[in-house]
XYZ file of C-alpha atoms in Angstrom:
720
model
C 55.020 46.593 -32.225
C 52.828 48.295 -34.550
C 50.813 50.564 -32.796
C 47.898 51.896 -35.047
C 46.716 54.632 -33.309
C 48.340 58.233 -32.830
C 48.620 60.307 -30.109
C 49.394 64.082 -28.912
C 52.422 64.183 -27.012
C 52.291 64.684 -23.453
C 54.518 67.748 -22.240
C 56.717 66.085 -19.690
C 57.272 67.305 -16.697
C 60.253 69.607 -15.520
C 63.490 67.090 -13.276
C 65.929 68.180 -11.932
C 68.922 68.547 -14.628
C 71.560 65.807 -14.617
C 75.164 66.532 -13.422
C 78.213 64.612 -14.469
C 79.542 65.545 -10.640
C 78.459 63.409 -8.146
C 77.985 65.138 -5.657
C 76.862 68.469 -5.778
C 73.214 69.889 -7.105
C 72.883 72.386 -9.546
C 71.845 76.025 -8.844
C 68.290 76.330 -8.355
C 67.211 79.608 -9.956
C 64.899 82.303 -7.666
C 61.494 82.790 -7.619
C 61.047 86.703 -9.502
C 60.850 88.350 -6.603
C 60.987 92.321 -7.332
C 60.375 93.525 -4.158
C 59.026 96.944 -6.765
C 56.032 96.115 -6.444
C 55.205 94.677 -3.219
C 53.649 98.930 -1.619
C 53.122 101.516 -3.721
C 54.938 103.501 -1.113
C 58.388 104.676 -2.191
C 60.339 104.407 1.341
C 58.647 100.398 1.619
C 59.597 100.014 -2.211
C 63.523 101.016 -1.277
C 63.511 98.755 1.884
C 62.499 96.034 -0.063
C 64.433 95.945 -2.572
C 67.246 96.313 -0.039
C 65.661 93.711 1.844
C 65.391 91.370 -2.037
C 69.706 92.239 -2.680
C 71.071 90.779 0.563
C 69.818 87.529 -0.761
C 71.599 87.384 -3.453
C 74.764 86.713 -1.389
C 73.661 83.402 0.111
C 74.866 80.702 -2.034
C 72.446 78.774 -3.880
C 74.239 75.400 -3.918
C 74.572 72.678 -2.173
C 77.923 70.427 -1.322
C 78.180 67.351 0.767
C 80.903 68.860 3.031
C 83.998 66.184 4.427
C 82.709 66.009 7.993
C 78.491 66.127 7.503
C 76.370 68.063 9.983
C 74.249 64.706 11.964
C 70.466 64.060 10.481
C 68.179 65.028 12.470
C 69.784 66.290 15.921
C 68.881 69.480 15.071
C 68.631 71.702 18.212
C 66.962 74.736 18.706
C 68.223 77.432 20.778
C 67.037 77.999 23.639
C 66.824 81.571 25.515
C 69.651 80.836 27.803
C 72.144 79.438 25.309
C 71.128 83.715 23.669
C 71.889 86.611 24.659
C 68.243 87.558 23.253
C 65.606 88.391 25.587
C 62.935 85.644 26.866
C 60.529 84.373 23.602
C 56.814 84.467 23.515
C 53.895 81.538 23.087
C 51.957 82.012 20.203
C 48.952 82.338 22.387
C 49.251 85.526 23.281
C 49.491 86.942 19.532
C 51.757 89.449 19.780
C 50.552 91.008 22.318
C 52.898 93.644 24.152
C 54.750 94.611 20.943
C 55.639 98.081 19.481
C 53.582 96.762 16.217
C 50.415 96.240 17.968
C 48.110 99.334 17.597
C 49.832 100.944 14.379
C 48.379 103.081 12.750
C 51.128 101.675 9.759
C 53.686 98.067 9.245
C 55.349 100.167 6.442
C 56.184 103.041 8.836
C 57.204 100.857 11.318
C 59.659 98.793 9.440
C 61.254 102.165 6.842
C 62.050 103.340 10.940
C 63.644 100.172 12.457
C 64.894 100.704 8.896
C 66.537 103.152 9.577
C 67.236 103.559 12.566
C 69.856 100.198 12.630
C 71.948 101.948 9.478
C 72.517 104.392 11.848
C 73.407 101.429 13.691
C 76.354 100.408 11.630
C 77.495 103.851 11.330
C 78.653 104.529 14.416
C 75.074 106.380 15.786
C 72.437 105.908 17.495
C 70.997 102.864 19.948
C 70.837 99.204 19.138
C 67.670 97.385 18.285
C 68.464 94.117 19.431
C 66.087 93.833 22.530
C 62.912 95.020 20.538
C 62.948 92.949 17.636
C 63.437 89.942 20.486
C 60.174 92.308 21.770
C 58.902 92.495 18.600
C 58.816 88.204 16.878
C 56.062 86.605 19.319
C 57.920 83.724 18.906
C 57.009 79.576 19.509
C 58.189 77.484 21.704
C 59.959 74.515 19.127
C 57.028 71.512 19.681
C 53.896 70.566 17.430
C 51.230 73.679 16.786
C 48.479 73.260 17.979
C 45.258 74.150 17.537
C 45.151 77.534 19.360
C 48.984 78.860 17.507
C 47.235 78.470 13.996
C 45.250 81.645 14.751
C 48.755 84.352 15.284
C 50.917 81.626 12.552
C 48.270 81.081 9.483
C 45.950 83.186 7.567
C 44.152 82.461 4.573
C 43.973 84.064 1.215
C 40.422 83.347 -0.449
C 40.745 84.405 -3.727
C 43.317 82.628 -4.435
C 42.693 79.765 -2.031
C 46.461 79.705 -0.816
C 47.488 79.709 3.038
C 51.398 81.841 4.371
C 51.679 80.020 7.283
C 54.490 81.770 9.559
C 56.963 78.615 11.987
C 59.404 79.092 14.218
C 62.103 77.747 14.294
C 61.578 73.460 15.713
C 58.079 74.010 15.169
C 56.762 71.485 13.233
C 53.439 69.987 10.996
C 52.395 67.617 11.213
C 49.238 66.268 8.944
C 46.474 64.142 7.200
C 45.630 64.926 2.921
C 47.139 66.173 0.046
C 49.384 69.522 -1.058
C 51.599 71.815 -2.655
C 53.943 73.497 -0.338
C 56.048 76.600 -1.467
C 59.455 77.526 0.916
C 58.923 81.420 0.754
C 61.368 82.433 3.303
C 63.797 80.344 5.555
C 64.113 76.765 5.551
C 62.281 73.292 6.711
C 62.346 69.751 6.109
C 60.234 66.819 4.330
C 60.350 62.734 5.350
C 64.277 63.779 5.525
C 64.607 66.333 2.137
C 64.823 70.378 2.846
C 62.982 72.360 0.905
C 64.188 75.911 1.007
C 63.696 79.366 -1.125
C 63.828 79.818 -4.254
C 63.194 76.278 -4.903
C 60.448 74.656 -6.753
C 56.786 73.821 -5.709
C 56.684 70.086 -3.942
C 53.712 68.302 -3.818
C 53.027 66.540 -0.608
C 50.549 63.275 0.278
C 49.705 62.282 3.493
C 46.895 59.326 3.348
C 45.609 57.713 5.684
C 46.869 54.799 4.607
C 50.502 55.141 6.748
C 52.304 57.259 8.560
C 51.506 61.011 8.603
C 53.819 63.621 7.490
C 55.233 66.335 9.059
C 57.246 69.836 8.062
C 59.835 70.730 10.873
C 60.809 74.549 10.242
C 64.453 74.594 10.184
C 64.867 78.777 9.923
C 67.129 80.579 7.877
C 69.945 79.501 6.102
C 73.342 81.220 7.532
C 74.451 84.495 5.300
C 76.683 86.159 6.925
C 76.550 89.691 5.165
C 72.584 89.530 6.941
C 71.656 90.870 10.236
C 68.727 89.859 11.589
C 67.298 92.643 10.805
C 67.347 92.692 7.390
C 66.018 88.687 7.806
C 63.095 89.778 9.073
C 61.878 92.984 6.759
C 63.191 90.291 4.134
C 59.611 87.889 5.088
C 58.268 90.829 6.097
C 57.856 91.986 2.616
C 57.142 88.285 1.892
C 54.293 87.878 3.767
C 53.083 91.303 2.440
C 53.659 89.580 -2.034
C 51.044 87.029 -0.662
C 48.537 88.784 1.588
C 46.014 91.330 1.180
C 46.261 93.895 4.139
C 43.047 92.856 5.763
C 44.413 89.762 6.338
C 48.277 90.088 7.064
C 48.658 93.204 9.823
C 48.370 90.094 13.088
C 50.531 87.460 10.370
C 53.181 90.736 10.482
C 54.357 90.774 14.453
C 54.424 86.347 14.285
C 57.430 87.468 11.795
C 61.559 87.025 12.808
C 64.479 86.862 11.215
C 64.588 82.709 12.490
C 61.311 82.238 11.106
C 59.842 80.127 8.025
C 57.187 81.231 5.557
C 55.318 78.555 3.701
C 52.534 79.347 1.110
C 49.824 76.108 1.299
C 47.842 75.689 -1.902
C 45.759 72.512 -2.430
C 46.929 69.988 -4.496
C 44.262 68.477 -7.875
C 46.593 66.363 -9.350
C 45.248 63.058 -12.294
C 46.284 60.727 -9.217
C 44.435 62.699 -7.522
C 41.661 62.734 -8.654
C 40.779 59.508 -10.217
C 41.870 56.947 -6.742
C 38.656 59.451 -4.580
C 36.720 58.631 -8.058
C 36.145 54.303 -6.414
C 33.939 55.113 -2.943
C 35.919 52.943 -1.101
C 39.255 55.618 -2.255
C 36.881 58.481 -1.201
C 37.958 58.724 1.992
C 42.043 58.185 1.019
C 43.189 61.483 2.251
C 40.529 61.728 4.697
C 41.550 60.701 8.519
C 42.160 57.569 9.519
C 40.683 55.893 12.609
C 42.956 55.732 14.797
C 43.088 59.932 14.147
C 39.292 60.211 14.431
C 38.838 57.184 18.140
C 42.127 59.312 19.521
C 40.171 63.045 18.559
C 43.098 63.906 16.406
C 41.836 66.353 13.487
C 42.142 69.337 14.297
C 38.958 70.806 12.114
C 38.445 74.548 11.751
C 41.948 75.758 11.171
C 43.354 77.594 8.592
C 44.590 74.656 6.427
C 41.279 72.597 6.537
C 39.758 74.742 3.481
C 42.707 72.908 1.236
C 42.184 69.529 1.762
C 44.960 69.149 5.326
C 43.146 68.469 8.851
C 46.576 68.288 11.121
C 47.118 67.164 13.681
C 47.318 67.412 17.788
C 50.377 66.390 19.341
C 47.943 62.908 20.927
C 48.378 61.514 16.301
C 51.751 60.247 16.449
C 53.942 60.766 14.018
C 57.007 59.643 13.118
C 59.111 58.063 15.579
C 63.044 58.017 15.048
C 64.877 55.570 17.233
C 68.133 57.028 18.524
C 69.377 53.107 16.334
C 67.825 54.724 13.260
C 68.951 58.060 13.473
C 72.380 56.745 13.413
C 72.246 54.606 10.578
C 71.685 58.263 8.677
C 74.226 59.967 9.948
C 76.144 57.289 9.241
C 75.354 55.914 5.774
C 75.569 60.403 4.958
C 78.877 60.348 6.297
C 79.985 57.689 4.135
C 78.687 58.805 1.024
C 80.526 62.782 1.627
C 84.007 60.502 2.720
C 84.258 58.404 -0.543
C 86.704 56.306 0.558
C 86.138 53.524 -1.777
C 84.123 54.981 -4.193
C 80.021 55.531 -3.995
C 78.192 53.234 -0.670
C 76.233 50.605 -1.581
C 73.692 49.913 1.055
C 71.231 47.331 1.338
C 68.558 47.505 3.754
C 67.097 43.866 4.918
C 64.543 42.852 7.251
C 61.763 41.629 9.011
C 58.270 42.164 7.537
C 56.473 45.756 8.718
C 59.590 47.362 10.471
C 59.027 49.695 8.261
C 62.227 49.236 5.598
C 60.579 51.316 2.804
C 59.804 54.191 5.471
C 63.848 54.170 6.248
C 64.490 53.829 2.949
C 62.584 56.973 1.764
C 63.857 58.999 4.637
C 67.760 58.453 2.968
C 67.192 59.247 -0.093
C 65.568 61.965 0.581
C 68.056 62.926 2.981
C 71.411 62.299 0.599
C 69.517 63.995 -2.233
C 70.101 67.399 0.006
C 74.300 66.471 -1.674
C 73.646 64.919 -4.757
C 72.057 65.433 -7.805
C 70.644 61.632 -8.134
C 70.585 58.403 -5.623
C 70.636 54.402 -7.648
C 67.790 52.388 -6.534
C 67.370 48.912 -6.468
C 64.604 47.488 -6.790
C 64.451 43.850 -4.888
C 61.569 42.965 -3.612
C 58.670 41.764 -5.412
C 55.770 42.081 -3.694
C 56.055 45.583 -1.963
C 57.283 48.017 -4.504
C 58.094 51.356 -4.443
C 58.178 53.020 -8.619
C 56.524 50.561 -9.646
C 53.625 47.685 -9.851
C 53.584 44.263 -7.896
C 55.489 42.188 -10.096
C 58.766 44.199 -11.022
C 62.453 44.171 -9.786
C 63.491 47.230 -11.658
C 66.911 49.779 -11.746
C 66.240 53.327 -11.189
C 68.466 56.189 -10.767
C 66.458 59.316 -8.331
C 66.303 62.572 -8.707
C 62.875 63.717 -6.394
C 62.450 63.876 -3.150
C 60.162 61.290 -2.110
C 57.707 62.957 0.096
C 54.398 60.406 -0.036
C 54.450 56.458 -0.088
C 54.698 54.686 -3.419
C 50.942 54.331 -5.116
C 51.383 58.569 -5.722
C 55.611 58.105 -7.738
C 54.841 55.552 -9.948
C 57.672 56.391 -12.682
C 58.817 54.500 -15.645
C 62.508 53.020 -13.653
C 65.406 53.031 -16.178
C 66.232 49.526 -15.850
C 62.877 47.604 -15.209
C 62.382 43.512 -15.494
C 59.194 41.830 -15.386
C 59.140 38.727 -12.767
C 54.750 38.586 -11.975
C 55.037 37.537 -8.745
C 55.261 39.533 -5.791
C 56.616 36.602 -4.176
C 60.170 35.304 -6.252
C 59.764 31.017 -4.177
C 58.639 29.246 -7.381
C 61.944 30.237 -8.945
C 64.989 31.323 -7.395
C 67.266 30.880 -10.303
C 65.010 33.180 -12.530
C 65.820 35.928 -9.114
C 68.925 36.520 -8.735
C 69.564 36.231 -12.989
C 67.064 39.426 -12.874
C 67.947 41.343 -10.752
C 72.425 39.930 -12.255
C 71.136 41.251 -15.201
C 70.047 45.454 -13.802
C 73.597 45.671 -11.047
C 75.406 45.078 -14.575
C 73.904 48.089 -15.486
C 74.564 49.743 -12.147
C 77.102 52.942 -13.422
C 78.868 53.071 -10.001
C 79.182 56.540 -9.934
C 76.924 57.639 -7.685
C 75.194 55.535 -4.534
C 72.937 52.665 -4.277
C 70.451 51.682 -1.714
C 68.660 48.482 -2.513
C 65.869 47.451 -1.152
C 65.273 43.257 -0.813
C 62.237 41.096 1.240
C 60.867 41.334 3.992
C 61.050 37.035 3.429
C 64.352 36.528 6.155
C 64.225 32.726 6.986
C 65.249 29.950 5.159
C 64.736 30.255 0.851
C 65.228 33.695 1.854
C 67.868 34.338 3.139
C 69.703 32.429 1.709
C 68.511 34.395 -1.063
C 69.628 37.751 1.035
C 72.770 36.186 1.980
C 73.607 35.350 -2.334
C 72.919 39.807 -2.616
C 75.343 40.899 -0.113
C 77.926 38.401 -2.144
C 76.638 39.452 -5.739
C 76.770 43.039 -5.043
C 79.431 43.887 -3.521
C 77.842 45.930 -0.718
C 79.660 48.717 1.650
C 76.724 49.199 3.920
C 73.909 46.380 5.243
C 71.382 48.434 7.354
C 69.523 46.008 9.239
C 66.179 46.477 11.075
C 64.944 44.731 13.130
C 60.953 44.670 16.001
C 60.506 43.647 19.514
C 62.192 41.180 21.237
C 61.663 38.181 18.792
C 64.521 37.370 16.881
C 63.319 37.243 13.303
C 66.955 37.419 10.991
C 71.020 36.190 12.560
C 72.850 39.042 12.922
C 73.892 39.836 9.908
C 78.258 40.849 10.707
C 80.762 40.020 8.101
C 82.703 37.240 10.186
C 78.097 35.552 10.507
C 78.225 35.876 6.491
C 81.905 34.039 5.758
C 80.070 31.128 7.070
C 76.927 31.240 5.763
C 76.138 29.000 3.185
C 73.930 30.969 -0.166
C 71.615 30.275 -2.789
C 73.401 29.327 -5.283
C 77.558 31.318 -3.465
C 78.800 28.565 -1.105
C 81.578 29.391 1.196
C 84.172 30.486 -0.024
C 82.994 32.928 -1.593
C 81.818 33.011 -5.528
C 83.410 35.774 -7.933
C 80.522 38.016 -8.207
C 79.064 38.281 -11.366
C 82.176 35.741 -14.053
C 80.921 32.483 -14.932
C 84.229 31.696 -13.965
C 83.754 28.937 -11.737
C 87.495 27.961 -11.110
C 88.973 27.026 -8.256
C 89.497 30.647 -7.321
C 87.788 32.431 -4.864
C 88.829 35.710 -3.738
C 88.348 36.769 -0.388
C 84.417 38.435 0.839
C 84.716 41.946 1.065
C 84.284 43.689 3.840
C 81.097 46.119 5.108
C 79.820 47.628 7.639
C 77.021 47.042 9.453
C 74.549 49.624 11.305
C 71.430 47.410 13.699
C 68.174 49.546 13.894
C 65.289 48.649 16.272
C 61.955 49.727 14.954
C 60.135 51.345 18.131
C 56.886 52.889 15.895
C 53.685 51.284 17.194
C 53.380 48.787 15.284
C 56.714 47.036 14.616
C 56.776 43.808 13.776
C 52.911 43.203 13.519
C 51.266 43.357 9.463
C 48.443 46.776 9.314
C 44.940 45.959 10.531
C 43.378 49.739 9.907
C 42.233 50.148 6.219
C 44.550 49.913 3.055
C 47.112 49.110 4.993
C 46.951 45.509 4.457
C 50.068 44.758 1.431
C 47.052 43.444 -0.708
C 45.510 46.600 -0.610
C 49.488 48.701 -1.724
C 49.585 46.748 -4.969
C 46.355 47.863 -5.747
C 46.814 51.240 -4.885
C 50.401 50.993 -6.812
C 48.508 49.701 -9.986
C 45.709 52.335 -10.005
C 48.449 55.107 -8.920
C 50.015 53.505 -12.502
C 46.073 53.998 -14.406
C 46.068 56.835 -13.931
C 48.762 57.849 -16.067
C 46.283 57.757 -18.556
C 44.264 60.451 -17.365
C 44.190 63.628 -18.904
C 45.806 66.704 -17.178
C 43.324 68.742 -17.360
C 40.670 68.982 -14.380
C 37.160 67.165 -15.064
C 35.698 64.213 -15.120
C 37.036 60.833 -14.609
C 37.053 58.672 -17.384
C 36.839 54.480 -16.580
C 38.943 51.663 -18.200
C 36.256 50.893 -21.032
C 36.337 54.995 -22.482
C 40.990 54.545 -24.023
C 41.044 53.679 -27.193
C 42.813 50.875 -27.366
C 45.699 49.956 -29.666
C 45.873 47.087 -32.129
C 48.942 44.733 -32.434
C 48.738 41.870 -35.002
C 49.503 37.721 -33.504
C 52.372 38.223 -35.655
C 54.157 41.248 -33.784
C 54.297 40.308 -30.873
C 54.750 36.509 -28.471
C 52.901 35.573 -25.644
C 54.080 33.884 -22.325
C 52.525 32.642 -18.753
C 55.165 33.409 -16.150
C 53.610 31.713 -13.151
C 52.145 28.584 -14.338
C 52.024 25.550 -17.033
C 48.751 26.662 -19.385
C 48.131 24.712 -22.550
C 48.582 26.420 -25.474
C 44.967 26.548 -26.859
C 44.027 28.003 -23.314
C 47.347 31.121 -23.143
C 44.653 33.638 -25.422
C 41.554 32.412 -23.146
C 43.714 32.889 -19.890
C 45.607 36.379 -20.936
C 42.395 37.866 -21.804
C 41.569 41.605 -19.600
C 44.426 40.943 -17.938
C 47.708 42.952 -16.677
C 50.586 42.490 -18.863
C 53.974 43.307 -18.739
C 55.273 45.097 -22.216
C 58.768 43.171 -22.986
C 60.848 43.148 -25.374
C 62.959 41.066 -26.083
C 66.589 41.157 -28.360
C 65.519 38.272 -30.848
C 62.861 38.999 -33.586
C 59.691 38.108 -33.438
C 57.627 36.898 -36.933
C 54.897 34.786 -37.038
C 52.297 33.366 -39.776
C 49.410 35.307 -39.039
C 48.868 32.610 -35.695
C 49.551 34.001 -32.207
C 52.820 33.014 -31.100
C 53.684 31.889 -27.904
C 56.547 31.541 -25.915
C 57.695 28.259 -24.347
C 60.110 29.439 -22.043
C 60.013 32.602 -19.280
C 62.863 35.354 -21.025
C 64.591 37.679 -18.390
C 63.913 40.064 -20.630
C 63.559 44.330 -20.045
C 60.349 45.350 -19.364
C 58.633 49.187 -20.103
C 55.902 49.178 -18.591
C 52.352 47.538 -17.988
C 48.931 47.157 -19.500
C 45.306 45.740 -20.593
C 44.744 42.441 -22.424
C 41.826 44.577 -23.146
C 40.135 41.799 -25.988
C 41.480 38.810 -28.495
C 39.914 39.190 -31.711
C 41.062 35.785 -33.765
C 39.575 36.938 -37.542
C 41.330 39.575 -38.137
C 44.262 38.251 -35.844
C 44.780 41.716 -33.090
C 45.892 42.212 -30.063
C 43.450 45.376 -28.009
C 46.369 46.932 -25.632
C 44.754 50.035 -23.304
C 47.906 51.476 -21.247
C 49.583 54.793 -20.992
C 52.807 53.629 -22.174
C 53.918 56.110 -25.593
C 53.827 54.957 -28.551
C 57.362 55.355 -29.447
C 58.676 53.648 -26.687
C 55.597 50.938 -28.028
C 56.911 49.928 -31.818
C 60.131 48.253 -29.656
C 57.928 45.770 -27.800
C 57.740 42.725 -29.194
C 56.642 39.917 -26.063
C 53.688 40.332 -23.637
C 54.357 38.589 -20.166
C 51.409 37.544 -18.015
C 51.886 37.046 -14.201
C 50.681 36.367 -11.371
C 49.720 39.765 -10.869
C 46.219 41.118 -11.028
C 43.813 43.990 -11.839
C 42.011 45.826 -9.443
C 38.182 44.149 -7.880
C 37.392 48.326 -8.401
C 38.794 48.998 -11.878
C 37.032 46.257 -12.914
C 33.402 46.628 -10.914
C 33.998 50.300 -10.546
C 33.049 50.964 -14.176
C 30.811 54.603 -14.935
C 28.790 54.935 -17.962
C 28.206 50.855 -19.147
C 25.181 49.557 -19.835
C 24.001 46.783 -18.561
C 26.549 44.698 -17.629
C 29.565 45.798 -17.408
C 32.340 43.888 -19.069
C 34.733 41.157 -17.086
C 32.338 41.050 -13.843
C 30.206 38.197 -13.294
C 27.995 37.028 -10.462
C 27.933 33.117 -12.098
C 30.542 31.646 -10.589
C 30.230 28.662 -8.142
C 33.329 28.552 -5.364
C 32.344 24.896 -4.732
C 33.956 23.317 -8.092
C 37.124 22.315 -6.780
C 40.419 24.495 -7.804
C 37.624 27.456 -7.657
C 39.403 28.968 -4.495
C 42.775 31.180 -3.635
C 45.716 28.731 -4.485
C 47.771 28.741 -0.809
C 52.144 28.989 -1.460
C 53.617 28.182 1.961
C 57.056 29.748 1.492
C 60.187 27.478 2.741
C 58.279 24.346 1.613
C 60.799 22.894 -1.518
C 59.090 22.372 -4.382
C 61.620 20.078 -6.706
C 63.174 21.785 -9.147
C 64.532 23.237 -5.318
C 65.504 19.750 -4.267
C 69.154 19.630 -6.207
C 70.148 22.442 -3.822
C 68.529 21.641 -0.358
C 71.202 19.408 0.399
């Protein structure tokens, strides 16, 4: 594609470096923690320097052990199981401790440190019991409104909040923020954040289940005493808060505490989405939160774009079978007895497949540098707008819904529809071409459609057979059986769309009489127990069509400038000029007369694809007679067609260097969100491509309804 437009090079965000080994993370570079600048006191400088030296002994490399620890089964130590004195709730504010009422926190810390050194050298008395009294530890569970008075402090100068959480405490919230773990470890949706790691953006919109931050305590380090850990955590609090605001918070710090920093999050994505009137409250409270009075509005977190939720607001609900499946898959990845596991997640609609996939990927990223993800669901895609099949390498945790992480996958094929019932063979051929690109060096998670009846079930059987699945996770809800149990024994006698018993060879074209035995796999059954499981979402932005629109808006938010400023509407961007003879144009979902193709494609979403053969025309548009299975590098809006000059005008966030490879524009049934056209500002007169002069009374003017499970003429040959 010839692009007559030069754009400045965009600054690439830093990712985790890709490792040659499979099961390790690269070393994290700790943040600069020169403690000599934390306090003017010479004694405290020595104290904090000693504490920072102890941190150097902490290993920075995570490895997945042979026997992986259980996921989400962390037990919080109770007073009966420890030698410490009984803990107190946060509501007492640490009253009665020796720190309250002291004239100098620094002198007390230095005195405690000196006594601990004497005790280690054989002199002095043990301070263990006194340390327990100083720490006003809270009981495990959700942080409630009165607790924020003691465990959170706002820095109004830098507009940030320091939150101290005790082991086992949770923070469930709505909104968006930037989270940094300053001390200890916290877990968010399966991913563990440790001190020294980069900051991560958290997205908890009203359209999805609220995120929960869980405190895990400090990492085990035999060379660091509890006293040293407590002093180290206090030094960190002093670094981020002024003297006036930190005194009350210091009384809550203990060696098992977690100290996190919460900052406002302002990105091109959030600015672009909230610029539309219908999406202004996307990161606010849901109607259920308002109905149940779950929000805590007056807290130190309120000014950051975060609204904590009370216990009445249900966070993520994990059933026993959910936890067992998660633990079993992590252990399977640790053993690696027969190569990397190939994990397929299936189930009917609205049973939690996408949520489980994100949780599983985040958990695996605690132990490996990357996880492969094969997208087989055309309607509810994770990393791309709908209508695409893709193979992605995930290196960063997924801490938000799909529209918050729309990025270009390594390999993608544009199918053009949110369902595959009109062309099952092209759907399977597209998946096969993606599967051939999988290197089998890292574990892979395969997401499937919620269509599990009729032809949809046959496609599921084909995918399990063709891709040599090692683990199947089958989700269900309620008592109604939507899909039979996919046991290996049941699958041996099941008929697929392209495969039949005995199973055919995986991806080869050899149709000889030899049929290898089907590979056995492990089946995990999950019964979803969250509220509304198995039913479509009833609240705003929860319906499937709204989710698809959000994904498209998230993708085109990449057009916005990374610098803060006003949002630019679609018509403000200078389009690329593409000659008619440089690209071929095709329609994937229906038959269109050649004279009407350009009328159909005008002001529509198109896939930017790359054909193997060279496209050359003689000045006139090049039209495709058949839909190809070819790579796709992104999406664009065909803003206009100039027949006089022989040019297409294309608006896209894809870089010019990649656009030069594009020689095909494919139009599908995936349409632009209405708000993207009607919500444009700064237009004199009527908005382009928007009209009210339309009659729905004309024959064929209404919406075309598709009925899944009905045999089309092209499907009758295999429906016997």
